[in-house]
mmCIF file of C-alpha atoms and ligand atoms in Angstrom:
data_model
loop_
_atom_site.group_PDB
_atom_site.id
_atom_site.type_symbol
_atom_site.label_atom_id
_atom_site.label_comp_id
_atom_site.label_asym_id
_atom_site.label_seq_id
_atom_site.Cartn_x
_atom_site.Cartn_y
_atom_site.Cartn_z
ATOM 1 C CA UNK A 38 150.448 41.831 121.805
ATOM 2 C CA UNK A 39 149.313 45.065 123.206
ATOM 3 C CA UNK A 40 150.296 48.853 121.723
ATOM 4 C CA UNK A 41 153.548 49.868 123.224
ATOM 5 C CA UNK A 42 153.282 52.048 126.012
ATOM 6 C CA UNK A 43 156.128 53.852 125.060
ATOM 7 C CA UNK A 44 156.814 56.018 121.942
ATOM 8 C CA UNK A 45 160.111 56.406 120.777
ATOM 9 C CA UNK A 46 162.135 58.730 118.166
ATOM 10 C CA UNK A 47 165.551 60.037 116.809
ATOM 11 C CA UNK A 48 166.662 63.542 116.358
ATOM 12 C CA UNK A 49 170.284 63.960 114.937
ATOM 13 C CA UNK A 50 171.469 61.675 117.356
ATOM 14 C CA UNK A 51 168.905 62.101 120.326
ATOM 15 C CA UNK A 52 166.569 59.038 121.248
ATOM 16 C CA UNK A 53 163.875 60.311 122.959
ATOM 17 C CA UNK A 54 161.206 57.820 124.792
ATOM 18 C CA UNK A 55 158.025 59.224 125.438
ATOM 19 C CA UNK A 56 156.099 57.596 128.326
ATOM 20 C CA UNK A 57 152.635 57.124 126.672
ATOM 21 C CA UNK A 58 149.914 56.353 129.228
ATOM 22 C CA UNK A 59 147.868 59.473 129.554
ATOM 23 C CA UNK A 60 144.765 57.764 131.315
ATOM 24 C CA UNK A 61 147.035 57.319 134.599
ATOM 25 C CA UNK A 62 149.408 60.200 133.970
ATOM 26 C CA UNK A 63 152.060 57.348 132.776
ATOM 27 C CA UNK A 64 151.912 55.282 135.844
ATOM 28 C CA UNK A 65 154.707 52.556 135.980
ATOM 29 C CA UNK A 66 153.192 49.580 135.421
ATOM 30 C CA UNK A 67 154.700 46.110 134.362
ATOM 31 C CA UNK A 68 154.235 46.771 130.794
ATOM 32 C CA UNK A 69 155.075 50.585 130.449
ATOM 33 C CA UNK A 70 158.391 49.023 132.427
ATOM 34 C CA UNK A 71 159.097 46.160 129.952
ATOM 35 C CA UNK A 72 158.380 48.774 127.085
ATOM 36 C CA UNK A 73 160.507 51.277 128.248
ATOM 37 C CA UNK A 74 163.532 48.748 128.786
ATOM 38 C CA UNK A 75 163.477 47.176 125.784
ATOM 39 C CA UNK A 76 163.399 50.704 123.868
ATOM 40 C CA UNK A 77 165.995 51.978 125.977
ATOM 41 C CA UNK A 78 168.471 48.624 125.648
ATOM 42 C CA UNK A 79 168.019 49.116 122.133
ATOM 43 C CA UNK A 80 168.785 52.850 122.065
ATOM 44 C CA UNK A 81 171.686 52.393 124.569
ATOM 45 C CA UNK A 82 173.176 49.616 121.691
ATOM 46 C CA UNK A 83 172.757 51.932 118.883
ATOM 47 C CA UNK A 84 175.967 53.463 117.888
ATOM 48 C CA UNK A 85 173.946 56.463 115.977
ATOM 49 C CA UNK A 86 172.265 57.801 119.587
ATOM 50 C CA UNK A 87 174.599 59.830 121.556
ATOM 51 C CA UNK A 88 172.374 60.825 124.437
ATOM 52 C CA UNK A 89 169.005 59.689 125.696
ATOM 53 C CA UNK A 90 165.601 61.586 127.048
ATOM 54 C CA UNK A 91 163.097 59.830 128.786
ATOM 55 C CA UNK A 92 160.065 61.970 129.096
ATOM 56 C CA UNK A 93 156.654 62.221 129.707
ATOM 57 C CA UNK A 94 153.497 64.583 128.659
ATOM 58 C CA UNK A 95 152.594 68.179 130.144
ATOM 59 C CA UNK A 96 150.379 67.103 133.244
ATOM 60 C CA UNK A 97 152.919 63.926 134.320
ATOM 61 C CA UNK A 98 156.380 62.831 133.833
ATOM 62 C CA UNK A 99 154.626 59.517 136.253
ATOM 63 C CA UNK A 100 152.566 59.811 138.650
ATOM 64 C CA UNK A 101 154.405 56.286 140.406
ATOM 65 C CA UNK A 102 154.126 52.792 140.277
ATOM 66 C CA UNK A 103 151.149 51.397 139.271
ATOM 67 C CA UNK A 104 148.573 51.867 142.484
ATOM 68 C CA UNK A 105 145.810 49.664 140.681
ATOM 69 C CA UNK A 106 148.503 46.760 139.895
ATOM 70 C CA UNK A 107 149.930 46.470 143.164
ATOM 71 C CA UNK A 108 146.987 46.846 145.534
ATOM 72 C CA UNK A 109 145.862 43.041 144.972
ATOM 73 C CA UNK A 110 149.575 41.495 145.676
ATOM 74 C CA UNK A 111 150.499 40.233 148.901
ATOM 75 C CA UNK A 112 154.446 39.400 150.262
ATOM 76 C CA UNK A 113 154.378 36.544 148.251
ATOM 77 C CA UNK A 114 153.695 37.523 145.276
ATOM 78 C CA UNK A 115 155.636 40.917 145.228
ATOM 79 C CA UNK A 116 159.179 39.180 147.450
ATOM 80 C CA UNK A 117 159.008 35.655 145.627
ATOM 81 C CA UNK A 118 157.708 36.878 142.144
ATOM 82 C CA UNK A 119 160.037 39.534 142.610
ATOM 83 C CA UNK A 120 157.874 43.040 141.969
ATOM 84 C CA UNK A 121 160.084 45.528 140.604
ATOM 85 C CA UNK A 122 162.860 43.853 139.173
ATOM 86 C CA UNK A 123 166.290 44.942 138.037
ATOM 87 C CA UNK A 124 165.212 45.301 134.650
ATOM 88 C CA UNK A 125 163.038 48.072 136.293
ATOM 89 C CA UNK A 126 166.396 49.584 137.138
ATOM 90 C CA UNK A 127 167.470 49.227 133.537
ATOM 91 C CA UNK A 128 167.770 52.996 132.737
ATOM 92 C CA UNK A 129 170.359 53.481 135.689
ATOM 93 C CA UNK A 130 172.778 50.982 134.209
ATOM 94 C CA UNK A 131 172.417 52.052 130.573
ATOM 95 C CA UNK A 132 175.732 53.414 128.898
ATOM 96 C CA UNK A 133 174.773 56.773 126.678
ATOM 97 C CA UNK A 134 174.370 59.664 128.939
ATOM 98 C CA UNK A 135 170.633 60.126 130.020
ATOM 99 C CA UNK A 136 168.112 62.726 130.485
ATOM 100 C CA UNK A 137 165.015 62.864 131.900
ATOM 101 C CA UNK A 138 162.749 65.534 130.604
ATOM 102 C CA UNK A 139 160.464 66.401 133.979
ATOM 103 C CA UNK A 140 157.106 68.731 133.149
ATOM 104 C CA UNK A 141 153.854 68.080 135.842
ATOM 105 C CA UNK A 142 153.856 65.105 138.720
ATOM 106 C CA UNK A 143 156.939 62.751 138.938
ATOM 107 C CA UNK A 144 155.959 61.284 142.274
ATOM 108 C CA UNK A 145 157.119 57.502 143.862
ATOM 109 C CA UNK A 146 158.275 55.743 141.200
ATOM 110 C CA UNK A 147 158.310 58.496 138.942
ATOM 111 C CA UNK A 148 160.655 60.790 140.725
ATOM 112 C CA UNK A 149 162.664 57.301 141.012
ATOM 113 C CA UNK A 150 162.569 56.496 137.585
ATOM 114 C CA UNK A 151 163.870 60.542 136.697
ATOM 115 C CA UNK A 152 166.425 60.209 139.799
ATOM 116 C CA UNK A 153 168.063 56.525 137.716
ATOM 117 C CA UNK A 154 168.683 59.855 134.546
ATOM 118 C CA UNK A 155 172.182 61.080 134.548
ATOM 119 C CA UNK A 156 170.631 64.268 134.878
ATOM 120 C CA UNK A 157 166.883 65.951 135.491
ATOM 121 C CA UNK A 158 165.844 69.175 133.702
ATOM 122 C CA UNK A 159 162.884 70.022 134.911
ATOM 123 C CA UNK A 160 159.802 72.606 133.792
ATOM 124 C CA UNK A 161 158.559 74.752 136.222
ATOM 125 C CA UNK A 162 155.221 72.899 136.690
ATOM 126 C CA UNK A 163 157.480 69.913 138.068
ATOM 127 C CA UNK A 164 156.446 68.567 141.413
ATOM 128 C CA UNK A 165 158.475 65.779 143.007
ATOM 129 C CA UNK A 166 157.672 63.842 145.844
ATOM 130 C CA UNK A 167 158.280 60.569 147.319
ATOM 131 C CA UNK A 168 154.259 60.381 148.706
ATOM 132 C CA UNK A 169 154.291 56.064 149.402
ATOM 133 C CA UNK A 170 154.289 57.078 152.892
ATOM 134 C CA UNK A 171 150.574 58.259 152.664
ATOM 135 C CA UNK A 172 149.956 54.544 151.016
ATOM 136 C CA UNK A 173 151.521 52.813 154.008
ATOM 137 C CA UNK A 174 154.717 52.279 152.158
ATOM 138 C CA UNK A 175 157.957 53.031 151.364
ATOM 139 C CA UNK A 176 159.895 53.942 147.859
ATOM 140 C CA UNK A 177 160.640 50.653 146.210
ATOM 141 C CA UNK A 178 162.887 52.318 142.848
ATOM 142 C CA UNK A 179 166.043 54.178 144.987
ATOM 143 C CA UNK A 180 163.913 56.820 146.492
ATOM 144 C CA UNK A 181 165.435 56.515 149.629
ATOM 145 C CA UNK A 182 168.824 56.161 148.298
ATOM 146 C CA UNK A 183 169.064 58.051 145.012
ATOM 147 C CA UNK A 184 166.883 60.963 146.843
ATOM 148 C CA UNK A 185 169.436 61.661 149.697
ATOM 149 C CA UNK A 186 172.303 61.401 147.904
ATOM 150 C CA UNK A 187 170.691 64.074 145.688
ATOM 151 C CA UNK A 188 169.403 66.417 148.294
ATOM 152 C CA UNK A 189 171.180 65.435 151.413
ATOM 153 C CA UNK A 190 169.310 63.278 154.336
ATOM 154 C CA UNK A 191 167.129 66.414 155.796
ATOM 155 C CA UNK A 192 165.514 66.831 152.734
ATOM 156 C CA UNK A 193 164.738 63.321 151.909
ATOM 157 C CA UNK A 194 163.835 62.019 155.083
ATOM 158 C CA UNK A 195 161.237 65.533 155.573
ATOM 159 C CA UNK A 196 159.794 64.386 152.121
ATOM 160 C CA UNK A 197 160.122 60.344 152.474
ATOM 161 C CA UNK A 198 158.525 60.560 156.085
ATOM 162 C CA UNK A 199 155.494 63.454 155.053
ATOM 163 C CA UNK A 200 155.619 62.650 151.643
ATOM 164 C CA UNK A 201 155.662 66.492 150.653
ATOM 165 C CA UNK A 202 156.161 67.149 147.008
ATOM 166 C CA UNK A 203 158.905 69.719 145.969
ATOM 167 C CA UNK A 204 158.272 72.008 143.343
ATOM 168 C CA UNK A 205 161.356 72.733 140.346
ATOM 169 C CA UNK A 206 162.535 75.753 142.082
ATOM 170 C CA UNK A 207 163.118 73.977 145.111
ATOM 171 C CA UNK A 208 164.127 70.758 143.929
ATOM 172 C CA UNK A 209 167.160 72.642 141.699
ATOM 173 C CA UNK A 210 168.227 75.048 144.653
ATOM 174 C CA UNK A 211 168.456 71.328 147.016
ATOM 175 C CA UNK A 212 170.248 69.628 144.027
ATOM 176 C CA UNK A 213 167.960 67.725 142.324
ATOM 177 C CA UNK A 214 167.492 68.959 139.119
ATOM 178 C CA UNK A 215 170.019 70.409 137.062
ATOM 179 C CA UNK A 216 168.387 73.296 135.255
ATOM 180 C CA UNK A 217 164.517 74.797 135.612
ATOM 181 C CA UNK A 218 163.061 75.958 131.918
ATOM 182 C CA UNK A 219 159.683 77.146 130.940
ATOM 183 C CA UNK A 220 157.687 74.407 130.512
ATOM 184 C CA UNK A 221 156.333 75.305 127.028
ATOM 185 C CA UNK A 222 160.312 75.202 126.290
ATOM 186 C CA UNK A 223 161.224 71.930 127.979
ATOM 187 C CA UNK A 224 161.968 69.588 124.749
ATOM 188 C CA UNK A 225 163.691 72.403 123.207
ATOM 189 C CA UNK A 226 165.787 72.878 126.090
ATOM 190 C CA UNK A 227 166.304 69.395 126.527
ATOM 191 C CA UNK A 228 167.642 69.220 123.236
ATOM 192 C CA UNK A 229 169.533 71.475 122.799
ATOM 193 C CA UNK A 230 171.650 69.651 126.685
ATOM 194 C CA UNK A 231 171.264 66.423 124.733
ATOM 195 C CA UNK A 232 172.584 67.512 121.478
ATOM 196 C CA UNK A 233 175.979 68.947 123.085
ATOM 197 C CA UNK A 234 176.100 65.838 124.924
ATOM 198 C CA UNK A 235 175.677 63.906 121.748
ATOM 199 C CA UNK A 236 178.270 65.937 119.790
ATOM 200 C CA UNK A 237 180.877 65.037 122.130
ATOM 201 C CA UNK A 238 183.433 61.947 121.537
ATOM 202 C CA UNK A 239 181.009 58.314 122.620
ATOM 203 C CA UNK A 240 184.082 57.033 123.968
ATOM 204 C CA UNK A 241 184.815 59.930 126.199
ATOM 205 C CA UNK A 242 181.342 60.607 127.378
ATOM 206 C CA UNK A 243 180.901 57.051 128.471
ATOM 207 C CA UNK A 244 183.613 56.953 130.460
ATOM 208 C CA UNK A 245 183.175 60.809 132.099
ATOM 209 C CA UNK A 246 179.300 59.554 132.996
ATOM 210 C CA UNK A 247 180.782 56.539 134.449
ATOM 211 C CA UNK A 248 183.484 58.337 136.416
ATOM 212 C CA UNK A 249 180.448 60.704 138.062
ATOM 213 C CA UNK A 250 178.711 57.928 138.154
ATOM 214 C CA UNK A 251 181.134 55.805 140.633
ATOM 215 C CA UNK A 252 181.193 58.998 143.121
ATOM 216 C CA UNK A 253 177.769 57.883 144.460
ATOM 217 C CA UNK A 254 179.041 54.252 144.964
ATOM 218 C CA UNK A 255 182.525 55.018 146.514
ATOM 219 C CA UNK A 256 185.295 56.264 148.748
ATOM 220 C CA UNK A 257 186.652 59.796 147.696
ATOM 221 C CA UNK A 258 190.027 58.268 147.723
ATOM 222 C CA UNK A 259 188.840 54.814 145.474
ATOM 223 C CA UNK A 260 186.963 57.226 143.483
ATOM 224 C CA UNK A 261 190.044 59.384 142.309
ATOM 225 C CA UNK A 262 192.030 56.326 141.921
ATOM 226 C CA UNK A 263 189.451 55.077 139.400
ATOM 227 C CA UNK A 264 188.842 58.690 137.657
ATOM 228 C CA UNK A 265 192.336 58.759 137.218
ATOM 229 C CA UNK A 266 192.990 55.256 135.914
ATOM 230 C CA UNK A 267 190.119 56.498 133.456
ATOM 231 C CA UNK A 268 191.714 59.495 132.217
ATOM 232 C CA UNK A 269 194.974 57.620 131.797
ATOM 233 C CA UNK A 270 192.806 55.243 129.271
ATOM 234 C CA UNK A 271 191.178 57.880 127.168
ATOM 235 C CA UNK A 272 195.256 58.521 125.803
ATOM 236 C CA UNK A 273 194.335 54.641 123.690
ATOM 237 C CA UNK A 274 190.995 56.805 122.151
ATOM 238 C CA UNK A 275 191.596 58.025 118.644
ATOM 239 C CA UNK A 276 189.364 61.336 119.680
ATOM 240 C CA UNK A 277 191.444 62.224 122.672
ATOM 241 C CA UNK A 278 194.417 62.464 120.189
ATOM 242 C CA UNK A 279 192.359 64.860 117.420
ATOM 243 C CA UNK A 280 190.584 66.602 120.944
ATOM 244 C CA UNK A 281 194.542 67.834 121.561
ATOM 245 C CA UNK A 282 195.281 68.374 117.988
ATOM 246 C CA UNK A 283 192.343 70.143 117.249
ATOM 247 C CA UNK A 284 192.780 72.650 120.010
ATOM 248 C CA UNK A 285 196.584 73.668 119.536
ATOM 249 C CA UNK A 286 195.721 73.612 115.613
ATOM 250 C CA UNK A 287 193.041 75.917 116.208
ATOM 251 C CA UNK A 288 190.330 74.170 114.623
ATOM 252 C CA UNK A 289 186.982 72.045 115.433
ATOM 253 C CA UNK A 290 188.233 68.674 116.529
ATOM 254 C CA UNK A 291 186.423 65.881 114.047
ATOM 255 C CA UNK A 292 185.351 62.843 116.273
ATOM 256 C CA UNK A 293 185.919 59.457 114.668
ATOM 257 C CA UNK A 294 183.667 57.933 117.433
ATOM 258 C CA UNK A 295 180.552 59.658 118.057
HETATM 259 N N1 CAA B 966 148.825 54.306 139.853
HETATM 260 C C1 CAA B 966 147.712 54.009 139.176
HETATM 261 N N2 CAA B 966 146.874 54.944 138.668
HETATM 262 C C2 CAA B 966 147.190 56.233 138.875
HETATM 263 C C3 CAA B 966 148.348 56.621 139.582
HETATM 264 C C4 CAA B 966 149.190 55.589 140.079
HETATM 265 N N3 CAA B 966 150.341 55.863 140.726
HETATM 266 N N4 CAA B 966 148.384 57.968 139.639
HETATM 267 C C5 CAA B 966 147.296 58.403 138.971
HETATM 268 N N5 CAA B 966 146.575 57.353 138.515
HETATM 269 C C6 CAA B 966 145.320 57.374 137.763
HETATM 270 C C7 CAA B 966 144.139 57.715 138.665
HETATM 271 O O1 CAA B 966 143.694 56.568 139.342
HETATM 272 C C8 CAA B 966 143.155 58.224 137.649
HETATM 273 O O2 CAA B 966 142.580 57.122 136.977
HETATM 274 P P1 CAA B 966 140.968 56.995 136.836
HETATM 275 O O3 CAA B 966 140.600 58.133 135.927
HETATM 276 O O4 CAA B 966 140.792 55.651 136.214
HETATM 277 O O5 CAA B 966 140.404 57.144 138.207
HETATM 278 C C9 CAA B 966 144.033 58.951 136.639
HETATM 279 O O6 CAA B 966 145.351 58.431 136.811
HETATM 280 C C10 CAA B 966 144.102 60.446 136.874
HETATM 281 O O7 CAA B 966 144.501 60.659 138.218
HETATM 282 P P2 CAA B 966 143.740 61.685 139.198
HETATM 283 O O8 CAA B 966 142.278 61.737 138.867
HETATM 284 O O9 CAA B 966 144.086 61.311 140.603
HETATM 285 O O10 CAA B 966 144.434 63.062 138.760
HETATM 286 P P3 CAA B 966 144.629 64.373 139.643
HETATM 287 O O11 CAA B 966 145.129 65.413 138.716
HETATM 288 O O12 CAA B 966 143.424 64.664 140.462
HETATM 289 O O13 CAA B 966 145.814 63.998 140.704
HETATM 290 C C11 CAA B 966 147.957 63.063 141.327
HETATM 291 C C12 CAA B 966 147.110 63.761 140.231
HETATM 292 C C13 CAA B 966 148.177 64.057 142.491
HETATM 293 C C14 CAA B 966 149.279 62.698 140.724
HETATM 294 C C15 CAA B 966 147.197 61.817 141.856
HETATM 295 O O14 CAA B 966 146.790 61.033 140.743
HETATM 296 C C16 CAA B 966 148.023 60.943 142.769
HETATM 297 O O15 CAA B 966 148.183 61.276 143.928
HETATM 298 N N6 CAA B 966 148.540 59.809 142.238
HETATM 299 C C17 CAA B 966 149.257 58.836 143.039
HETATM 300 C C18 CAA B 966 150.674 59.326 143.362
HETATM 301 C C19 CAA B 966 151.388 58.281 144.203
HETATM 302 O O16 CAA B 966 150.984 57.969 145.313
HETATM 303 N N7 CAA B 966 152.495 57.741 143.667
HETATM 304 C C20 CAA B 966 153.276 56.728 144.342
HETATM 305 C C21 CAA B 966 152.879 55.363 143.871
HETATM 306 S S1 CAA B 966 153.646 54.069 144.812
HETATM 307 C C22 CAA B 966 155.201 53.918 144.160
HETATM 308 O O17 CAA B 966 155.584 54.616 143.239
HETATM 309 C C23 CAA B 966 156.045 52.866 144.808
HETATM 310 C C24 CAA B 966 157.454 52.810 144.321
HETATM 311 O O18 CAA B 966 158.317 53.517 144.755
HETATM 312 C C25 CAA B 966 157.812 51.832 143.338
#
């Protein structure tokens, strides 16, 4: 079997995945894919990793999908053999909060792959861009959707339809990226978001990323109704009790579930 593509870690409850194919500035190819899944499945099911990053080297977070792998495919092969499949997708459906740690080019697939991340912090060398367009085709990993519902529909059609890249500045004034941080400080940055995630109760972070979460996929009013049904469960969580005790006994609340 071939050397992972993917190099994985854990720092006091962080999992970090480093995307590990320097000679194509980490393009997404079927194996980096299957790599990154399987690390990420088996992060997401460890009850010792509290938050997730997903990043890449200095130069790319991913330059896209693999140009080289899909150039040869025709309808067939990519429809019935089913090119990018929902494992692909994986990292949007994982449980434990996610971040992806953007420095250098996170274009097509790569800006995809970042956009499926609960949340983007960026360096200032990012660049993001949707550029298929210029290869006579369109996003195939939620550009199209994830992109305007991050930055509205003027933004992401002007960048789907010229395939522009947006630098971090930009991309965290339209809405894309949370927070912008010198790039020689990203992973420290990153971890320090990831840690406070991680030091929070499992139970009640799972539940608060899936109640952001359902905003994207739902009516405001469905959307409250669910929130609400949400909150109303976290009062069967042993940590939402000690969360209230803690606070009115003036002390650091001591989470049985993290
Ligand atoms: N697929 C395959 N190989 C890629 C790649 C990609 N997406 N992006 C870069 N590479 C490879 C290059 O072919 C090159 O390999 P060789 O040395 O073997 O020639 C190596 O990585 C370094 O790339 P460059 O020499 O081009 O580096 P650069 O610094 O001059 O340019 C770049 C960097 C602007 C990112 C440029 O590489 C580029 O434009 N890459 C393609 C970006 C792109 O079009 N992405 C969308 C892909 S389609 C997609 O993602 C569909 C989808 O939604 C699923």
């Amino acid at each position: 079997m071939s050397d992972s593509l993917v190099r994985t870690e854990t720092r006091d409850r962080v999992g970090i995945i480093t995307l590990d194919r320097p000679d194509a500035l980490n393009a997404l190819n079927s194996q980096l894919m299957a790599d990154l899944d399987s690390a990420a499945r088996a992060m997401d099911n460890d009850p010792d990793i509290g938050c997730i990053v997903i990043t890449g080297s200095q130069k790319a977070f991913a330059a896209g999908a693999d140009i080289k792998e899909m150039q040869p495919k025709d309808f067939a092969q990519v429809h019935y053999e089913d090119f990018i499949t929902d494992d692909w997708e994986a990292i949007a459906h994982l449980r434990t909060p996610t971040i992806a740690a953007v420095a250098g080019h996170a274009l097509g697939g790569g800006c995809e792959l970042a956009m499926m991340c609960d949340l983007i912090i960026a360096a200032d060398n990012a660049k993001f861009g949707q550029p298929e367009i210029k290869l006579g085709t369109i996003p195939g990993m939620g550009g199209t959707q994830r992109l305007t519902r991050a930055v509205g529909k003027a933004k992401a059609m002007e960048m789907c339809l010229t395939g522009r890249t947006m630098k971090a500045e930009e991309a965290e004034r339209a809405g894309l990226v949370a927070q912008v941080v010198a790039a020689d400080e990203l992973m420290d940055r990153v971890l320090e978001t990831a840690g406070t995630i991680a030091g929070m109760s499992l139970p009640a972070v799972m539940a608060c990323k899936e109640a952001v979460n359902r905003a994207e996929e739902t009516t405001l009013a469905e959307g409250v109704r669910f929130e609400r049904r949400s909150f109303h469960a976290t009062f069967a969580f042993e940590d939402r009790a000690e969360g209230m005790a803690a606070f009115n006994e003036k002390r650091e609340p001591h989470w049985k579930h993290r």
